[in-house]
PDB file of C-alpha atoms in Angstrom:
ATOM      1  CA  LEU A   1    -120.943 118.118 -47.852  1.00 59.00           C
ATOM      2  CA  HIS A   2    -118.413 115.404 -48.669  1.00 61.00           C
ATOM      3  CA  CYS A   3    -116.225 113.913 -45.969  1.00 68.00           C
ATOM      4  CA  ASP A   4    -113.418 111.438 -46.658  1.00 68.00           C
ATOM      5  CA  LEU A   5    -113.529 109.064 -43.684  1.00 66.00           C
ATOM      6  CA  ALA A   6    -109.950 107.912 -44.184  1.00 68.00           C
ATOM      7  CA  VAL A   7    -108.729 111.498 -43.894  1.00 70.00           C
ATOM      8  CA  GLU A   8    -110.881 112.110 -40.815  1.00 70.00           C
ATOM      9  CA  MET A   9    -109.780 108.899 -39.059  1.00 66.00           C
ATOM     10  CA  LYS A  10    -106.129 109.716 -39.766  1.00 69.00           C
ATOM     11  CA  ALA A  11    -106.574 112.917 -37.724  1.00 64.00           C
ATOM     12  CA  ALA A  12    -103.404 114.946 -37.213  1.00 66.00           C
ATOM     13  CA  GLY A  13    -100.912 112.126 -37.619  1.00 69.00           C
ATOM     14  CA  GLY A  14    -100.318 108.863 -39.315  1.00 69.00           C
ATOM     15  CA  VAL A  15    -100.214 107.843 -42.924  1.00 75.00           C
ATOM     16  CA  TYR A  16    -103.222 108.349 -45.185  1.00 76.00           C
ATOM     17  CA  VAL A  17    -104.539 105.047 -46.481  1.00 78.00           C
ATOM     18  CA  HIS A  18    -107.533 105.043 -48.777  1.00 79.00           C
ATOM     19  CA  LEU A  19    -110.506 102.920 -47.714  1.00 81.00           C
ATOM     20  CA  SER A  20    -110.416 101.008 -50.999  1.00 82.00           C
ATOM     21  CA  GLU A  21    -106.747 100.098 -50.392  1.00 84.00           C
ATOM     22  CA  VAL A  22    -107.578  98.601 -47.004  1.00 83.00           C
ATOM     23  CA  ALA A  23    -110.599  96.766 -48.404  1.00 85.00           C
ATOM     24  CA  CYS A  24    -108.593  95.338 -51.297  1.00 86.00           C
ATOM     25  CA  ARG A  25    -105.970  93.995 -48.876  1.00 85.00           C
ATOM     26  CA  LEU A  26    -108.835  92.244 -47.044  1.00 84.00           C
ATOM     27  CA  ASN A  27    -110.351  90.934 -50.318  1.00 86.00           C
ATOM     28  CA  LEU A  28    -113.500  93.017 -49.825  1.00 84.00           C
ATOM     29  CA  PRO A  29    -115.364  94.383 -52.853  1.00 79.00           C
ATOM     30  CA  VAL A  30    -115.247  98.165 -53.188  1.00 75.00           C
ATOM     31  CA  LYS A  31    -116.349 101.016 -55.425  1.00 67.00           C
ATOM     32  CA  PHE A  32    -118.797  99.350 -57.704  1.00 66.00           C
ATOM     33  CA  ALA A  33    -119.438 102.395 -59.907  1.00 69.00           C
ATOM     34  CA  ASP A  34    -118.678 106.034 -59.167  1.00 76.00           C
ATOM     35  CA  LYS A  35    -115.744 107.449 -57.214  1.00 80.00           C
ATOM     36  CA  ALA A  36    -115.998 109.805 -54.252  1.00 78.00           C
ATOM     37  CA  SER A  37    -113.945 112.376 -56.153  1.00 83.00           C
ATOM     38  CA  GLN A  38    -116.905 112.686 -58.541  1.00 88.00           C
ATOM     39  CA  VAL A  39    -119.313 113.820 -55.792  1.00 88.00           C
ATOM     40  CA  PRO A  40    -119.024 117.590 -56.377  1.00 90.00           C
ATOM     41  CA  LEU A  41    -119.647 117.207 -60.121  1.00 94.00           C
ATOM     42  CA  LEU A  42    -122.507 114.768 -59.553  1.00 93.00           C
ATOM     43  CA  LEU A  43    -124.138 117.187 -57.107  1.00 93.00           C
ATOM     44  CA  THR A  44    -123.700 120.073 -59.545  1.00 94.00           C
ATOM     45  CA  ASN A  45    -125.421 117.986 -62.217  1.00 96.00           C
ATOM     46  CA  GLY A  46    -128.270 116.982 -59.870  1.00 96.00           C
ATOM     47  CA  LYS A  47    -127.275 113.294 -59.745  1.00 94.00           C
ATOM     48  CA  LEU A  48    -128.220 112.820 -56.075  1.00 93.00           C
ATOM     49  CA  LYS A  49    -129.043 109.110 -56.417  1.00 93.00           C
ATOM     50  CA  ARG A  50    -125.508 108.415 -57.635  1.00 91.00           C
ATOM     51  CA  VAL A  51    -124.087 110.364 -54.673  1.00 91.00           C
ATOM     52  CA  VAL A  52    -126.272 108.300 -52.331  1.00 91.00           C
ATOM     53  CA  GLY A  53    -124.911 105.140 -53.972  1.00 89.00           C
ATOM     54  CA  ILE A  54    -121.335 106.277 -53.317  1.00 87.00           C
ATOM     55  CA  ALA A  55    -122.153 107.037 -49.681  1.00 87.00           C
ATOM     56  CA  GLU A  56    -123.913 103.707 -49.183  1.00 88.00           C
ATOM     57  CA  ALA A  57    -120.992 101.784 -50.708  1.00 86.00           C
ATOM     58  CA  ASP A  58    -118.570 103.631 -48.409  1.00 84.00           C
ATOM     59  CA  VAL A  59    -120.699 102.852 -45.351  1.00 86.00           C
ATOM     60  CA  LEU A  60    -120.861  99.150 -46.213  1.00 87.00           C
ATOM     61  CA  THR A  61    -117.136  99.011 -46.962  1.00 86.00           C
ATOM     62  CA  THR A  62    -116.296 100.837 -43.719  1.00 85.00           C
ATOM     63  CA  ALA A  63    -118.481  98.425 -41.733  1.00 87.00           C
ATOM     64  CA  ALA A  64    -116.836  95.406 -43.379  1.00 87.00           C
ATOM     65  CA  VAL A  65    -113.339  96.780 -42.725  1.00 85.00           C
ATOM     66  CA  PHE A  66    -114.282  97.533 -39.113  1.00 83.00           C
ATOM     67  CA  CYS A  67    -115.641  93.993 -38.615  1.00 83.00           C
ATOM     68  CA  ALA A  68    -112.424  92.571 -40.073  1.00 83.00           C
ATOM     69  CA  HIS A  69    -110.459  94.785 -37.657  1.00 78.00           C
ATOM     70  CA  LEU A  70    -112.513  93.572 -34.692  1.00 78.00           C
ATOM     71  CA  GLU A  71    -112.140  89.966 -35.790  1.00 79.00           C
ATOM     72  CA  THR A  72    -108.349  90.186 -36.111  1.00 78.00           C
ATOM     73  CA  HIS A  73    -108.137  91.702 -32.634  1.00 72.00           C
ATOM     74  CA  GLY A  74    -110.475  89.119 -31.102  1.00 75.00           C
ATOM     75  CA  ASP A  75    -113.124  91.719 -30.319  1.00 69.00           C
ATOM     76  CA  LEU A  76    -115.821  90.606 -32.755  1.00 65.00           C
ATOM     77  CA  ALA A  77    -116.809  87.522 -30.730  1.00 65.00           C
ATOM     78  CA  GLY A  78    -116.805  89.605 -27.551  1.00 62.00           C
ATOM     79  CA  ALA A  79    -119.113  92.147 -29.161  1.00 58.00           C
ATOM     80  CA  ARG A  80    -121.535  89.372 -30.166  1.00 58.00           C
ATOM     81  CA  ILE A  81    -121.521  87.906 -26.664  1.00 56.00           C
ATOM     82  CA  ALA A  82    -122.169  91.343 -25.162  1.00 57.00           C
ATOM     83  CA  GLN A  83    -125.202  91.784 -27.423  1.00 62.00           C
ATOM     84  CA  VAL A  84    -126.692  88.465 -26.301  1.00 56.00           C
ATOM     85  CA  ARG A  85    -126.371  89.275 -22.609  1.00 55.00           C
TER      86      ARG A  85
END
């Protein structure tokens, strides 16, 4: 099962923005090798390790974008303080 997080987070409204577009605007590295659109073909061809690589890259990119979002809204420091307490 393949799920595009950008589509899911957009929900019923808003403008679709690809994760790699957001990451590029934040100068974050993205998509080192394969593209998510290749997942069905990779699965058909039994290339599970490459699919795992795509998923891992998306998770790391999503986490980096989320941290940048928290930092720009002043929430990242608050989250760190909350963890210490």
